[in-house]
Amino acid sequence: MAHADANIVVLGAGVVGLTTALLLSKIPNYRVTVVAKHMPGDYDIEYASPWAGANFLPVGAPGSLLAKLEERTWPELQRLASSVPEAAIHFQNTVVQNRSKDVGSAVGTWFAELLRTDPWWQSLVPDFRVLPKQTLPQGIDSATAFTSVCINTAVYLPWLVGQCLAHGTLFRRGDVAHVADAAALHASGRPAAVVVNCTGLGALKLGGVADKAMFPGRGQIVIVRNDPGVMTSTSGTDDGPDEAVYIMQRAAGGGTILGGCLQKGSWESQPDPNLANRIMKRAVELCPALTDGQGPEKLSVIRHGVGLRPMREGGPRVEKERIGGVWTVHNYGHGGYGYQSSYGTADEALRLVQEVLGAAKAKL
Ligand SMILES: Cc1cc2nc3c(=O)[nH]c(=O)nc-3n(C[C@H](O)[C@H](O)[C@H](O)COP(=O)(O)OP(=O)(O)OC[C@H]3O[C@@H](n4cnc5c(N)ncnc54)[C@H](O)[C@@H]3O)c2cc1C
């Protein structure tokens, strides 16, 4: 297919913006500039991507947009884990445990599809199986095991930048007040034909968008040096309906992420030390191998962290819209699933950009 020449600005350099920029930059004749307030290397409460685990644990309801985006993302994550070591993604044996009493809690609802013993994604990931009831720990009503991946975000985000640069994408810092203003920031000095809005939680305040369906889903983590030997999570805890327990070891020496919580509507940027203690205690209870059975005091802490998941009532928004005379493709609102839906959502944004450019051409 022949592609018309086009200047494109991607607004945002989180995992969604970078993946979208990468797919766009592979199209001949598309000249992509990424404009963002925060870039890989920054750690900031306004920038969710560096704080993520990150792993692939599908949560989209069957038939939903999110489920389709997750389904389209897995093959690329699998390819990267199999054959692109410098992306710092590795396969992990994964166990997900379900307690019936967590149904309806914040975490239980978020994980509802993940916790099923017959989820839509059972044939997507390798080795999916339901664990025999008699092998489950006390208090666990069902559990599944499968192979998934864990991404070292501290290496993967810069790797995405490198891939974009290699395909001709240019990067510049910018704090944009109105989405249409981004069109003037293309590195060529000429206006962009399309702005792709990948601003995450920033879409709540961004002029021309101000999407009131956006809200933060606060997550607190502890990164430790200890090796869990398995990637695992449970549907809930006995410490409150918005507290979670999950463990994943990042590839390439990235440490092990202990989580966490899903505190809807909280903007608190500082780690809560009491919650951090609960996170470490629960992680060691779930996976005693973390400290060879010696308790949480044997955890070797690298860092505490807080990130705000860019959550949206109704799920991610991947749509085109003309704002202030500028074609905009929205690609934000990926909550706690921005990595596991990244290639699907980037692909869908690319399709919309092509639609917009086709429409723009037809009008000439
Ligand atoms: C603790 C935690 C654990 C998580 N674990 C996982 C996981 O295991 N798997 C998974 O798939 N997901 C996980 N997530 C979710 C994932 O981190 C997010 O879905 C993802 O990072 C969202 O990416 P994004 O690019 O949309 O937003 P962000 O990473 O927040 O990036 C937004 C970008 O837009 C820019 N921006 C915003 N407004 C403006 C403006 N006005 N002008 C200029 N630039 C602007 C910002 O500077 C930034 O560059 C987790 C999140 C947290 C907090």
Short mmCIF file of C-alpha atoms in Angstrom, two decimals, residues 32-324:
data_model
loop_
_atom_site.label_atom_id
_atom_site.label_comp_id
_atom_site.label_asym_id
_atom_site.label_seq_id
_atom_site.Cartn_x
_atom_site.Cartn_y
_atom_site.Cartn_z
CA VAL A 32 7.05 11.13 13.50
CA THR A 33 7.93 13.52 16.34
CA VAL A 34 7.27 12.48 19.95
CA VAL A 35 6.51 15.43 22.23
CA ALA A 36 6.29 14.79 25.98
CA LYS A 37 6.66 16.36 29.37
CA HIS A 38 8.22 13.16 30.73
CA MET A 39 10.56 10.77 28.92
CA PRO A 40 12.14 7.39 29.77
CA GLY A 41 14.69 7.95 32.53
CA ASP A 42 12.30 10.22 34.47
CA TYR A 43 10.50 9.00 37.59
CA ASP A 44 7.50 11.19 38.31
CA ILE A 45 4.00 10.78 39.67
CA GLU A 46 2.62 12.17 36.38
CA TYR A 47 4.33 9.37 34.44
CA ALA A 48 2.88 5.89 35.02
CA SER A 49 4.98 3.72 32.72
CA PRO A 50 8.27 3.44 34.67
CA TRP A 51 6.42 2.24 37.79
CA ALA A 52 4.71 -0.74 36.18
CA GLY A 53 5.80 -4.33 36.90
CA ALA A 54 5.19 -5.04 34.13
CA ASN A 55 3.59 -8.30 33.14
CA PHE A 56 0.89 -9.74 30.85
CA LEU A 57 -2.14 -10.85 32.88
CA PRO A 58 -5.25 -10.30 30.71
CA VAL A 59 -8.19 -8.60 32.42
CA GLY A 60 -10.38 -7.46 29.51
CA ALA A 61 -13.96 -8.80 29.57
CA PRO A 62 -14.66 -11.19 26.68
CA GLY A 63 -15.49 -9.26 23.50
CA SER A 64 -14.42 -5.89 24.98
CA LEU A 65 -12.03 -3.51 23.22
CA LEU A 66 -9.48 -4.16 25.96
CA ALA A 67 -9.63 -7.92 25.43
CA LYS A 68 -9.04 -7.42 21.69
CA LEU A 69 -6.07 -5.13 22.39
CA GLU A 70 -4.58 -7.65 24.83
CA GLU A 71 -5.08 -10.49 22.36
CA ARG A 72 -3.28 -8.49 19.65
CA THR A 73 -0.41 -7.62 22.00
CA TRP A 74 0.58 -11.08 23.23
CA PRO A 75 2.21 -12.35 19.99
CA GLU A 76 4.62 -9.40 19.89
CA LEU A 77 5.54 -9.68 23.59
CA GLN A 78 6.10 -13.41 23.02
CA ARG A 79 8.31 -12.66 19.99
CA LEU A 80 10.34 -10.10 21.94
CA ALA A 81 10.78 -12.50 24.87
CA SER A 82 11.81 -15.30 22.50
CA SER A 83 14.21 -13.53 20.20
CA VAL A 84 15.03 -9.94 21.19
CA PRO A 85 17.03 -10.18 24.45
CA GLU A 86 17.90 -6.47 24.51
CA ALA A 87 14.20 -5.62 25.00
CA ALA A 88 14.53 -7.13 28.53
CA ILE A 89 11.35 -9.21 28.49
CA HIS A 90 11.47 -12.77 29.82
CA PHE A 91 9.08 -15.68 30.14
CA GLN A 92 7.87 -16.52 33.63
CA ASN A 93 6.05 -19.45 35.16
CA THR A 94 2.88 -17.81 36.42
CA VAL A 95 0.34 -18.79 39.08
CA VAL A 96 -2.88 -16.86 39.74
CA GLN A 97 -4.86 -17.72 42.88
CA ASN A 98 -8.52 -16.94 43.50
CA ARG A 99 -10.43 -16.52 46.75
CA SER A 100 -14.23 -16.48 46.30
CA LYS A 101 -14.54 -13.91 49.06
CA ASP A 102 -12.79 -11.28 46.92
CA VAL A 103 -15.68 -11.11 44.42
CA GLY A 104 -16.86 -7.49 44.24
CA SER A 105 -13.79 -5.92 45.91
CA ALA A 106 -11.78 -3.31 43.93
CA VAL A 107 -9.05 -5.85 43.23
CA GLY A 108 -11.44 -8.79 42.71
CA THR A 109 -13.39 -6.78 40.13
CA TRP A 110 -10.21 -5.65 38.33
CA PHE A 111 -9.00 -9.27 38.20
CA ALA A 112 -12.42 -10.85 37.43
CA GLU A 113 -11.46 -12.22 34.00
CA LEU A 114 -7.96 -13.13 35.11
CA LEU A 115 -9.33 -15.28 37.94
CA ARG A 116 -11.58 -17.49 35.82
CA THR A 117 -10.66 -21.12 35.26
CA ASP A 118 -11.99 -20.86 31.68
CA PRO A 119 -10.92 -17.37 30.51
CA TRP A 120 -11.03 -16.30 26.83
CA TRP A 121 -7.21 -16.14 26.81
CA GLN A 122 -6.61 -19.74 27.93
CA SER A 123 -5.52 -20.77 24.43
CA LEU A 124 -3.54 -17.54 23.85
CA VAL A 125 -0.77 -18.03 26.44
CA PRO A 126 1.30 -21.24 26.56
CA ASP A 127 0.76 -24.06 29.06
CA PHE A 128 -2.54 -22.83 30.55
CA ARG A 129 -3.89 -25.27 33.13
CA VAL A 130 -6.22 -25.33 36.12
CA LEU A 131 -4.41 -26.48 39.25
CA PRO A 132 -5.96 -29.45 41.09
CA LYS A 133 -8.05 -28.38 44.08
CA GLN A 134 -6.21 -30.67 46.50
CA THR A 135 -2.89 -28.89 45.72
CA LEU A 136 -4.17 -25.40 46.65
CA PRO A 137 -3.10 -23.62 49.84
CA GLN A 138 -5.68 -23.08 52.56
CA GLY A 139 -8.13 -20.29 51.73
CA ILE A 140 -7.60 -20.52 47.96
CA ASP A 141 -10.70 -21.67 46.04
CA SER A 142 -9.18 -22.05 42.57
CA ALA A 143 -5.93 -21.35 40.76
CA THR A 144 -4.47 -21.44 37.26
CA ALA A 145 -0.92 -21.69 35.97
CA PHE A 146 0.49 -20.65 32.59
CA THR A 147 3.50 -19.04 30.94
CA SER A 148 3.52 -15.26 30.72
CA VAL A 149 6.15 -12.52 30.50
CA CYS A 150 7.64 -9.88 32.76
CA ILE A 151 9.08 -6.69 31.29
CA ASN A 152 11.94 -4.74 32.85
CA THR A 153 10.45 -1.29 32.22
CA ALA A 154 13.73 0.46 33.15
CA VAL A 155 15.34 -1.17 30.10
CA TYR A 156 12.31 -1.66 27.86
CA LEU A 157 11.23 2.01 27.68
CA PRO A 158 14.70 3.19 26.59
CA TRP A 159 14.78 0.26 24.16
CA LEU A 160 11.54 1.54 22.62
CA VAL A 161 13.11 5.02 22.32
CA GLY A 162 16.10 3.46 20.55
CA GLN A 163 13.83 1.56 18.14
CA CYS A 164 11.92 4.76 17.37
CA LEU A 165 15.16 6.70 16.78
CA ALA A 166 16.42 3.95 14.49
CA HIS A 167 13.24 4.38 12.42
CA GLY A 168 13.67 8.15 12.14
CA THR A 169 11.41 9.35 14.97
CA LEU A 170 12.55 12.58 16.63
CA PHE A 171 11.96 13.47 20.29
CA ARG A 172 11.40 16.79 21.98
CA ARG A 173 10.29 17.91 25.42
CA GLY A 174 7.08 19.88 25.62
CA ASP A 175 4.34 20.59 28.12
CA VAL A 176 1.27 21.21 26.01
CA ALA A 177 -1.76 23.12 27.30
CA HIS A 178 -4.14 22.27 24.43
CA VAL A 179 -3.99 19.14 22.29
CA ALA A 180 -4.20 21.17 19.06
CA ASP A 181 -1.07 23.14 20.07
CA ALA A 182 0.95 19.92 19.70
CA ALA A 183 0.51 20.05 15.90
CA ALA A 184 2.88 23.05 15.79
CA LEU A 185 5.64 21.13 17.61
CA HIS A 186 6.61 18.78 14.77
CA ALA A 187 10.40 18.73 14.45
CA SER A 188 10.21 19.73 10.77
CA GLY A 189 8.86 23.14 11.74
CA ARG A 190 5.79 22.45 9.60
CA PRO A 191 2.42 21.57 11.18
CA ALA A 192 1.52 17.96 11.78
CA ALA A 193 -1.43 16.50 9.87
CA VAL A 194 -2.36 14.39 12.90
CA VAL A 195 -1.73 14.49 16.63
CA VAL A 196 -1.91 11.15 18.44
CA ASN A 197 -2.95 11.84 22.01
CA CYS A 198 -1.15 9.35 24.29
CA THR A 199 -1.20 11.50 27.44
CA GLY A 200 -2.47 8.87 29.88
CA LEU A 201 -3.85 10.52 33.01
CA GLY A 202 -2.86 13.88 31.48
CA ALA A 203 -6.01 13.58 29.29
CA LEU A 204 -8.02 14.61 32.35
CA LYS A 205 -6.68 18.19 32.17
CA LEU A 206 -5.41 18.53 28.60
CA GLY A 207 -7.16 21.40 26.79
CA GLY A 208 -9.52 20.24 24.02
CA VAL A 209 -9.85 16.82 25.69
CA ALA A 210 -10.47 17.28 29.47
CA ASP A 211 -11.89 13.77 29.72
CA LYS A 212 -13.78 13.60 33.02
CA ALA A 213 -14.00 9.81 32.76
CA MET A 214 -10.29 9.66 33.66
CA PHE A 215 -9.20 9.02 37.24
CA PRO A 216 -6.07 7.73 39.03
CA GLY A 217 -5.76 4.14 40.27
CA ARG A 218 -2.92 4.48 42.73
CA GLY A 219 -0.45 1.61 42.92
CA GLN A 220 2.31 1.27 45.51
CA ILE A 221 5.21 -1.13 45.05
CA VAL A 222 8.42 -2.30 46.70
CA ILE A 223 11.32 -3.38 44.48
CA VAL A 224 13.58 -5.97 46.09
CA ARG A 225 16.64 -7.99 45.14
CA ASN A 226 15.17 -11.33 46.27
CA ASP A 227 14.27 -14.05 43.75
CA PRO A 228 10.71 -15.43 44.02
CA GLY A 229 11.16 -18.24 41.46
CA VAL A 230 7.60 -17.72 40.19
CA MET A 231 5.35 -14.85 39.05
CA THR A 232 2.24 -14.97 41.18
CA SER A 233 -0.78 -13.04 42.44
CA THR A 234 -3.88 -13.58 44.52
CA SER A 235 -7.33 -12.05 44.05
CA GLY A 236 -7.20 -10.07 47.29
CA THR A 237 -5.93 -9.74 50.83
CA ASP A 238 -7.48 -9.49 54.29
CA ASP A 239 -6.10 -5.95 54.67
CA GLY A 240 -8.82 -4.09 52.74
CA PRO A 241 -10.69 -4.39 49.44
CA ASP A 242 -8.27 -2.18 47.49
CA GLU A 243 -5.09 -3.96 48.60
CA ALA A 244 -3.48 -6.59 46.39
CA VAL A 245 -0.65 -9.08 46.49
CA TYR A 246 1.43 -9.76 43.41
CA ILE A 247 5.05 -10.65 42.75
CA MET A 248 7.06 -10.52 39.54
CA GLN A 249 10.74 -10.63 38.77
CA ARG A 250 11.90 -8.24 36.05
CA ALA A 251 14.17 -9.50 33.30
CA ALA A 252 17.88 -8.67 33.10
CA GLY A 253 18.57 -8.13 36.80
CA GLY A 254 15.79 -5.59 37.20
CA GLY A 255 14.79 -6.80 40.67
CA THR A 256 11.47 -8.14 41.89
CA ILE A 257 8.33 -6.03 42.10
CA LEU A 258 6.12 -6.60 45.14
CA GLY A 259 2.65 -5.08 44.93
CA GLY A 260 0.42 -3.54 45.73
CA CYS A 261 -2.92 -1.82 45.75
CA LEU A 262 -5.56 -0.24 43.54
CA GLN A 263 -6.65 2.95 45.30
CA LYS A 264 -9.17 4.60 43.03
CA GLY A 265 -9.23 8.41 43.12
CA SER A 266 -6.05 8.76 45.23
CA TRP A 267 -3.42 11.23 43.93
CA GLU A 268 -0.97 10.57 46.82
CA SER A 269 2.53 10.49 45.35
CA GLN A 270 4.44 9.37 48.47
CA PRO A 271 4.77 5.73 49.56
CA ASP A 272 2.81 4.87 52.72
CA PRO A 273 5.30 3.06 55.01
CA ASN A 274 2.56 1.03 56.72
CA LEU A 275 1.25 -0.16 53.37
CA ALA A 276 4.83 -0.97 52.32
CA ASN A 277 5.18 -3.20 55.39
CA ARG A 278 1.90 -4.95 54.58
CA ILE A 279 3.02 -5.44 50.95
CA MET A 280 6.28 -7.08 52.06
CA LYS A 281 4.60 -9.24 54.71
CA ARG A 282 1.95 -10.49 52.28
CA ALA A 283 4.50 -11.18 49.54
CA VAL A 284 6.58 -13.38 51.84
CA GLU A 285 3.45 -15.19 53.07
CA LEU A 286 2.41 -15.86 49.47
CA CYS A 287 5.92 -16.84 48.39
CA PRO A 288 8.15 -17.91 51.33
CA ALA A 289 10.90 -18.76 48.79
CA LEU A 290 11.51 -15.01 48.47
CA THR A 291 13.47 -15.07 51.72
CA ASP A 292 14.14 -18.82 51.97
CA GLY A 293 11.42 -19.09 54.60
CA GLN A 294 13.05 -16.46 56.85
CA GLY A 295 10.38 -13.73 56.90
CA PRO A 296 10.01 -10.20 55.48
CA GLU A 297 12.98 -8.76 57.37
CA LYS A 298 15.21 -10.70 54.96
CA LEU A 299 13.88 -8.75 51.97
CA SER A 300 16.59 -6.55 50.44
CA VAL A 301 14.81 -3.36 49.35
CA ILE A 302 16.04 -1.50 46.28
CA ARG A 303 13.34 1.19 46.24
CA HIS A 304 9.76 2.05 47.17
CA GLY A 305 7.51 3.45 44.45
CA VAL A 306 4.11 4.89 43.67
CA GLY A 307 2.46 5.16 40.27
CA LEU A 308 -0.96 6.34 39.18
CA ARG A 309 -2.65 4.03 36.69
CA PRO A 310 -4.45 6.13 34.05
CA MET A 311 -7.90 4.61 34.57
CA ARG A 312 -10.99 5.49 32.59
CA GLU A 313 -14.69 4.73 33.13
CA GLY A 314 -15.61 2.63 30.08
CA GLY A 315 -12.03 1.53 29.37
CA PRO A 316 -9.34 2.82 27.01
CA ARG A 317 -10.25 5.49 24.45
CA VAL A 318 -8.95 4.80 20.95
CA GLU A 319 -10.87 7.17 18.69
CA LYS A 320 -10.41 9.91 16.13
CA GLU A 321 -11.75 13.41 16.55
CA ARG A 322 -11.18 16.83 14.96
CA ILE A 323 -10.26 19.33 17.68
CA GLY A 324 -9.58 23.01 16.97
#
